[in-house]
mmCIF file of N, CA and C in Angstrom:
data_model
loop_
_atom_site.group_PDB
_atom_site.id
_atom_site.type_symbol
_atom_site.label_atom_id
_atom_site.label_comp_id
_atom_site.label_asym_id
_atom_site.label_seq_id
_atom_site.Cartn_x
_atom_site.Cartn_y
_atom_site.Cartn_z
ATOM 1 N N UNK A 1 11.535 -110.531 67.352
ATOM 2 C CA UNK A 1 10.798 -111.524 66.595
ATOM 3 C C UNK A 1 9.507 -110.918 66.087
ATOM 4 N N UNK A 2 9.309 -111.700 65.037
ATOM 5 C CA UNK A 2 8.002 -110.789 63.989
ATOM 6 C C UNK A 2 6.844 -111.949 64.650
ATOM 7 N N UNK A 3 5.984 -112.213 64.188
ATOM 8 C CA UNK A 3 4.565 -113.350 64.701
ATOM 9 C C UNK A 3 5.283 -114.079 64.021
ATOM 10 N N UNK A 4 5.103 -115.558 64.101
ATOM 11 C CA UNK A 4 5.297 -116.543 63.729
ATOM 12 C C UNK A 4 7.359 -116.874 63.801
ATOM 13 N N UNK A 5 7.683 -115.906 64.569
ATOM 14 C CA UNK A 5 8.837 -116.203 65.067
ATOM 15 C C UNK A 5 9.795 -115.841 64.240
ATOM 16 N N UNK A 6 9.496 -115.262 63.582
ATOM 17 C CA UNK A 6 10.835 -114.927 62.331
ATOM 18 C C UNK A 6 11.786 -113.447 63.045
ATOM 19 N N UNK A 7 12.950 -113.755 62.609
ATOM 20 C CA UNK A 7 13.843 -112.409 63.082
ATOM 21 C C UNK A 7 13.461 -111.383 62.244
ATOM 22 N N UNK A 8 13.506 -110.599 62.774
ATOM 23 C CA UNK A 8 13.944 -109.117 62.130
ATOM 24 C C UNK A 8 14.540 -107.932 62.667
ATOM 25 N N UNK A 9 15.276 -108.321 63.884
ATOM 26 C CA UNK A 9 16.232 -107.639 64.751
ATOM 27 C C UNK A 9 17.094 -108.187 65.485
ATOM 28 N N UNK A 10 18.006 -108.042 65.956
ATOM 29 C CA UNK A 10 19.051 -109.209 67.185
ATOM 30 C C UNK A 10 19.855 -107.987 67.734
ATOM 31 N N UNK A 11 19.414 -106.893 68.907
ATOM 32 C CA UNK A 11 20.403 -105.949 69.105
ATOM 33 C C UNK A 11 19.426 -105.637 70.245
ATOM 34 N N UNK A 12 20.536 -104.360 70.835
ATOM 35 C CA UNK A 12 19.701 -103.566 71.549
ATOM 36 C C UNK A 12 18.664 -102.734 71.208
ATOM 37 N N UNK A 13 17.908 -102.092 72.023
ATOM 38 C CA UNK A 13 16.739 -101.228 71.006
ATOM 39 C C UNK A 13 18.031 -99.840 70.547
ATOM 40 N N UNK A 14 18.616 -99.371 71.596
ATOM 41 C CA UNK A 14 18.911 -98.210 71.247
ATOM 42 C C UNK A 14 20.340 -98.650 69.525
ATOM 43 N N UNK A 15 20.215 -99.612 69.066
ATOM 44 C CA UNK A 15 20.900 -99.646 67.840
ATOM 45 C C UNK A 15 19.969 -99.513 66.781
ATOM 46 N N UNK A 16 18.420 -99.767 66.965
ATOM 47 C CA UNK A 16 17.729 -99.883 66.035
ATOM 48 C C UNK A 16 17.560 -98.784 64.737
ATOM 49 N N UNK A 17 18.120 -97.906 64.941
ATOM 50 C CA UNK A 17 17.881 -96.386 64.047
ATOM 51 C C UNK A 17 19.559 -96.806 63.274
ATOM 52 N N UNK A 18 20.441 -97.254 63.595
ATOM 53 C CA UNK A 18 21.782 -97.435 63.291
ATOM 54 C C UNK A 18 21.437 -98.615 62.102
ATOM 55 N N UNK A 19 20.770 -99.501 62.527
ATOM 56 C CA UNK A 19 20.324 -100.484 61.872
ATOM 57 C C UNK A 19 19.270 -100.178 60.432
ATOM 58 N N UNK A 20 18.630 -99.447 61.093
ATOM 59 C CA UNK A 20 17.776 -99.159 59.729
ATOM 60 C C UNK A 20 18.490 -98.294 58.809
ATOM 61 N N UNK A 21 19.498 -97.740 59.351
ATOM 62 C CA UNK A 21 19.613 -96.540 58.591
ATOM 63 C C UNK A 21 20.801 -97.355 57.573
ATOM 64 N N UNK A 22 21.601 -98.549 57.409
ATOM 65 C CA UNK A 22 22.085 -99.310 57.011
ATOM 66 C C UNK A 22 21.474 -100.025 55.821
ATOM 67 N N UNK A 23 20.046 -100.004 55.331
ATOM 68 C CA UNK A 23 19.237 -100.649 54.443
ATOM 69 C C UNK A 23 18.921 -99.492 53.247
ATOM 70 N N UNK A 24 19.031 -100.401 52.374
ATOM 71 C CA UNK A 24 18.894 -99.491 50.910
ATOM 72 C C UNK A 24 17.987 -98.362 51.416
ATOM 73 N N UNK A 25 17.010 -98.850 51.754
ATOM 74 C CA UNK A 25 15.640 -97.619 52.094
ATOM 75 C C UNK A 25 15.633 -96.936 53.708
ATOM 76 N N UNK A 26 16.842 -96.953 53.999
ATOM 77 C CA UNK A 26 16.836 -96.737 55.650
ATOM 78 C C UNK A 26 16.748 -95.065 55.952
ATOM 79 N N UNK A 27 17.013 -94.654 54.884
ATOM 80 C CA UNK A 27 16.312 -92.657 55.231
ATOM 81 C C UNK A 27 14.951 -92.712 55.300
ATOM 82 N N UNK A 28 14.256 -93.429 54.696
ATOM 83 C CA UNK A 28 12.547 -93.955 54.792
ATOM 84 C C UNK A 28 12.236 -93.822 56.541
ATOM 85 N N UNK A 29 13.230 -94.855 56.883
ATOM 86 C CA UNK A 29 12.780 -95.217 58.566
ATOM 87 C C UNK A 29 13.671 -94.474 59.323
ATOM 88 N N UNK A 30 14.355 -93.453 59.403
ATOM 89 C CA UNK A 30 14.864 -92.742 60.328
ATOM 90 C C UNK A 30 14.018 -92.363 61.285
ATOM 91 N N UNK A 31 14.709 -92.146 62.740
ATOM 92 C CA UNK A 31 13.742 -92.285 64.248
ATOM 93 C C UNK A 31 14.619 -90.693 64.197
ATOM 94 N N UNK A 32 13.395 -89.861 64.799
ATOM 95 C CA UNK A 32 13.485 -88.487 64.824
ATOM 96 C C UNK A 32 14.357 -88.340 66.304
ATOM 97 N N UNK A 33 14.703 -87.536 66.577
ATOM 98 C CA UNK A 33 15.153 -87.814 68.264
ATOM 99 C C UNK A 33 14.099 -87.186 69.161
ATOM 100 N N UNK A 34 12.927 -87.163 68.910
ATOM 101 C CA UNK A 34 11.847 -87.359 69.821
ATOM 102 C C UNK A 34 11.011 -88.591 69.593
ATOM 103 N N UNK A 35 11.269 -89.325 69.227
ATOM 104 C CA UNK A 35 10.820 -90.816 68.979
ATOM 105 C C UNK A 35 11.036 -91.523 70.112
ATOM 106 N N UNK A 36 9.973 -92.497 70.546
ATOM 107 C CA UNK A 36 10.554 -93.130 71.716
ATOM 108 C C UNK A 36 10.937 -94.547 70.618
ATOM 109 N N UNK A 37 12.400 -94.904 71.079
ATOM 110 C CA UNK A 37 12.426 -96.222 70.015
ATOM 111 C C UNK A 37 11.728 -97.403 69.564
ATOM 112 N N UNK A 38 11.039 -97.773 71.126
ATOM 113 C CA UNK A 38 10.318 -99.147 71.042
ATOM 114 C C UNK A 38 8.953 -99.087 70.519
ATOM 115 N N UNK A 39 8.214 -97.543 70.400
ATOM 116 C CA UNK A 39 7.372 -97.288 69.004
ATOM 117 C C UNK A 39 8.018 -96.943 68.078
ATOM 118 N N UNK A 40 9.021 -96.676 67.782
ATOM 119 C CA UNK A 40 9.220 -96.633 66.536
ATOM 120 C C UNK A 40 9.807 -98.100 65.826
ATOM 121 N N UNK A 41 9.963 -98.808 66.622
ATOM 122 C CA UNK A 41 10.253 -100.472 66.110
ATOM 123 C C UNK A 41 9.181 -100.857 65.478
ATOM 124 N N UNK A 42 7.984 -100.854 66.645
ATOM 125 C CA UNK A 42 6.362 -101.283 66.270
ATOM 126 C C UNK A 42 5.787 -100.593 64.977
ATOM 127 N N UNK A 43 5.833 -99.237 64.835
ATOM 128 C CA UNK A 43 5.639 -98.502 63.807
ATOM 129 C C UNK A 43 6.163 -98.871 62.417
ATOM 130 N N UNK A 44 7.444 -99.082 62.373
ATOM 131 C CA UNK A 44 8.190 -99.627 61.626
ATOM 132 C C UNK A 44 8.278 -100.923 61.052
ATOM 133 N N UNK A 45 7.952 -102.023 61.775
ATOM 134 C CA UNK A 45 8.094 -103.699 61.569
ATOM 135 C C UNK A 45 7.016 -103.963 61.266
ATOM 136 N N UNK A 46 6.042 -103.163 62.217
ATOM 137 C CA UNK A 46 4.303 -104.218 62.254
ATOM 138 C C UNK A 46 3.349 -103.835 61.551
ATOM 139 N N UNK A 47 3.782 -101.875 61.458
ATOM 140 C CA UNK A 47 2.372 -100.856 60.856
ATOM 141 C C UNK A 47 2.913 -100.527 59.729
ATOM 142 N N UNK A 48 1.953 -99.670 59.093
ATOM 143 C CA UNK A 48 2.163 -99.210 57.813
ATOM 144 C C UNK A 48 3.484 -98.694 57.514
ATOM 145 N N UNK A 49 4.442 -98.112 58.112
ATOM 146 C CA UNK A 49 5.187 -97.404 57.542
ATOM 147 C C UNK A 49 6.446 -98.713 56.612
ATOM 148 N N UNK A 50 6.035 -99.607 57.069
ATOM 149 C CA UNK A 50 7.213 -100.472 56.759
ATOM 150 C C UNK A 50 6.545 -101.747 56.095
ATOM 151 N N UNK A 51 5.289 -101.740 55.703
ATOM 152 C CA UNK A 51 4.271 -102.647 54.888
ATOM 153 C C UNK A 51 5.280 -103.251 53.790
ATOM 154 N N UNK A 52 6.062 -102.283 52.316
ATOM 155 C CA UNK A 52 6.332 -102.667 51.819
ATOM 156 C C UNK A 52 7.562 -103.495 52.068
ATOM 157 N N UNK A 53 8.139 -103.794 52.903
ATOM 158 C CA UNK A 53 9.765 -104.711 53.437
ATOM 159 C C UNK A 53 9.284 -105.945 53.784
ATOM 160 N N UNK A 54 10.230 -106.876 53.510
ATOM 161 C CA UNK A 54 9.976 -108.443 53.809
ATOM 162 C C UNK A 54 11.241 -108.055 54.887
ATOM 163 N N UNK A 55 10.501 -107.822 56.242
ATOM 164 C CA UNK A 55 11.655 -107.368 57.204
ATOM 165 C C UNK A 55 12.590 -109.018 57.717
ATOM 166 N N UNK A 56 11.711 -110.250 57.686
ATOM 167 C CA UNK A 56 12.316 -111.183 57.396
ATOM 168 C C UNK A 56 13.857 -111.716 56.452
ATOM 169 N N UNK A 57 13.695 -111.239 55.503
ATOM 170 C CA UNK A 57 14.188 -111.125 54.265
ATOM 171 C C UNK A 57 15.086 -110.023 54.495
ATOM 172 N N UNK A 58 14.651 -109.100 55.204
ATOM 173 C CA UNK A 58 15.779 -107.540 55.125
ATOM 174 C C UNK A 58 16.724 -108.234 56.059
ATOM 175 N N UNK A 59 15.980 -108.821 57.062
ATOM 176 C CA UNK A 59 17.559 -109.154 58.499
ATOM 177 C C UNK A 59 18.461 -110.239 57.660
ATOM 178 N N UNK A 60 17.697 -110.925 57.610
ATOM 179 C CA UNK A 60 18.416 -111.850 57.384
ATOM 180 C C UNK A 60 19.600 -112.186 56.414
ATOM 181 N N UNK A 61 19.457 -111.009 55.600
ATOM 182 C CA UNK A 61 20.529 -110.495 54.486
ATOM 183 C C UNK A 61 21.655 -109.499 54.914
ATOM 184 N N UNK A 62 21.343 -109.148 56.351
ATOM 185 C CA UNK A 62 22.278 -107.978 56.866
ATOM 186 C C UNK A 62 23.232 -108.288 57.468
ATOM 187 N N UNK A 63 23.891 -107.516 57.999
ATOM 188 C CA UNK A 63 25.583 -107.788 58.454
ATOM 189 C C UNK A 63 25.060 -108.236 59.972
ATOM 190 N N UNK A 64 23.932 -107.603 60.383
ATOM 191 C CA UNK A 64 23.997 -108.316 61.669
ATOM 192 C C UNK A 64 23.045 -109.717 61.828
ATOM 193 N N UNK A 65 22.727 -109.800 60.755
ATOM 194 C CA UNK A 65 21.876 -111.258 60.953
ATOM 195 C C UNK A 65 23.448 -112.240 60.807
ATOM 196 N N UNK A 66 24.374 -111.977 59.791
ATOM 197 C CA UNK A 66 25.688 -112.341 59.859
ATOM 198 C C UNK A 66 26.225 -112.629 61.057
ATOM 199 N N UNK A 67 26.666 -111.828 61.549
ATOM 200 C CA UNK A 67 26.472 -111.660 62.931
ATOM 201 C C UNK A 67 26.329 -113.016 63.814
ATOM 202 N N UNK A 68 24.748 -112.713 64.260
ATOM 203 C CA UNK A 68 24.178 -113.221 64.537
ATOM 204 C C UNK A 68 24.340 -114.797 64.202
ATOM 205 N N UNK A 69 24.473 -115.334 63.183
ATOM 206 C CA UNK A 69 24.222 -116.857 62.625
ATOM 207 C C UNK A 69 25.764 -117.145 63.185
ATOM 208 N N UNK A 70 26.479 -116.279 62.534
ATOM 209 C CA UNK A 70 27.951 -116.900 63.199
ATOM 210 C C UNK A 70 27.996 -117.441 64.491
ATOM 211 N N UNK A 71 27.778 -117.599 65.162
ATOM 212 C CA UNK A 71 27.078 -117.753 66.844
ATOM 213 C C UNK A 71 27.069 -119.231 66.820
ATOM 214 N N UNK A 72 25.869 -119.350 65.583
ATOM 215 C CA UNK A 72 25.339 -120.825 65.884
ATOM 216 C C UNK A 72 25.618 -121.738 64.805
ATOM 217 N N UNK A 73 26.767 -121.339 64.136
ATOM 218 C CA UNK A 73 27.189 -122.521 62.905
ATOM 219 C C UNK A 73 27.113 -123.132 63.697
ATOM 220 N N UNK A 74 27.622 -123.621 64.925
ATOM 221 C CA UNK A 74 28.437 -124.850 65.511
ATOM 222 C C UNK A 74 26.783 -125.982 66.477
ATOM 223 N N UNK A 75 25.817 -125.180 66.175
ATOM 224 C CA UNK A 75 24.854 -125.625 66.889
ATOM 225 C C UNK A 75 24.195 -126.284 65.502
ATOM 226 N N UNK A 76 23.074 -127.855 65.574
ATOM 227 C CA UNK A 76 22.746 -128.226 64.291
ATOM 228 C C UNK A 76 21.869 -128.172 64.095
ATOM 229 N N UNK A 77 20.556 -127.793 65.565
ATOM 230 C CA UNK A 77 19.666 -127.703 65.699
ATOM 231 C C UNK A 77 18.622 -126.935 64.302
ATOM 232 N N UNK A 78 17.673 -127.361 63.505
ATOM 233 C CA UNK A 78 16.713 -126.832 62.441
ATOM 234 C C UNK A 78 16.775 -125.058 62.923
ATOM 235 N N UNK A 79 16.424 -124.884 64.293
ATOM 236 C CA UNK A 79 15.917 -123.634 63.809
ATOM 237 C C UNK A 79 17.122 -122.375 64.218
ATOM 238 N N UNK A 80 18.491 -122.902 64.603
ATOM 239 C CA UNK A 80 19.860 -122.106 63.911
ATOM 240 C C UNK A 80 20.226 -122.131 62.869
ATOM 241 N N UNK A 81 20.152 -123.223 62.077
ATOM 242 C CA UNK A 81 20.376 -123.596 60.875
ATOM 243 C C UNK A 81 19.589 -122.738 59.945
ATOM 244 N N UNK A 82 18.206 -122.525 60.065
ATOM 245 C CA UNK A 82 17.679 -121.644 59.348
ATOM 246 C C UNK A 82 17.193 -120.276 59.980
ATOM 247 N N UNK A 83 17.600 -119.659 60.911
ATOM 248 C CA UNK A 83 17.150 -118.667 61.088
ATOM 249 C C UNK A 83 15.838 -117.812 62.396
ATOM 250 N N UNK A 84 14.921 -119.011 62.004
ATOM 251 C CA UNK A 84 13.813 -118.992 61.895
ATOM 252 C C UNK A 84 13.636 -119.649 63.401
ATOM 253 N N UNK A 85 12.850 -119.061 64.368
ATOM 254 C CA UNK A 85 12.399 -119.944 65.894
ATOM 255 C C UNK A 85 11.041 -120.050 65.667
ATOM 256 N N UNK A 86 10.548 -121.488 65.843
ATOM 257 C CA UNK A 86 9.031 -121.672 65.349
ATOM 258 C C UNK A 86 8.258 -121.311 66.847
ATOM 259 N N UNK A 87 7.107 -120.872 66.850
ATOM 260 C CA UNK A 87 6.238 -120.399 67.994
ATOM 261 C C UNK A 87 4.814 -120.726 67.656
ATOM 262 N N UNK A 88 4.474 -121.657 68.581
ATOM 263 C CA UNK A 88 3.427 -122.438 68.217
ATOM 264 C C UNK A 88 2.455 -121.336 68.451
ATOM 265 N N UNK A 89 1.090 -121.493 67.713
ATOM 266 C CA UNK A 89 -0.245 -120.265 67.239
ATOM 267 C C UNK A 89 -1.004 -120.917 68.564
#
């Protein structure tokens, strides 16, 4: 989850390089294999290297946000329905 609760991952960490590397711009974010992954998530989602992505917008268009939603057609609840888990500030 990004702040304000929005997805932009649903996996294990160690898929995360599999995952990026799946997005138009995913040679951009390739994890070196001296990378520890869970900075390179932070690096990637929160800091500069990944400023220009609506990582919101990137999951949620991907095969595993697909995935993912398939899960909860059957649930009617607002925030399966859209995606989105609200987290109060």
């Amino acid at each position: 989850l990004r702040k304000g609760g929005e997805w932009i991952f649903n996996g294990p960490i160690p898929f995360i390089d599999e995952y990026l590397r799946t997005l138009p711009s995913g040679n951009e974010y390739k994890m070196s294999t001296v990378d520890n992954p869970a900075d390179h998530i932070l690096e990637v989602f929160c800091g500069p290297r990944g400023e220009k992505e609506d990582w919101g917008e990137v999951y949620m268009s991907s095969l595993m946000a697909k995935k993912a939603m398939a899960s909860h057609t059957s649930c009617e609840c607002p925030c399966c329905q859209s995606g989105y888990i609200p987290v109060d500030s």
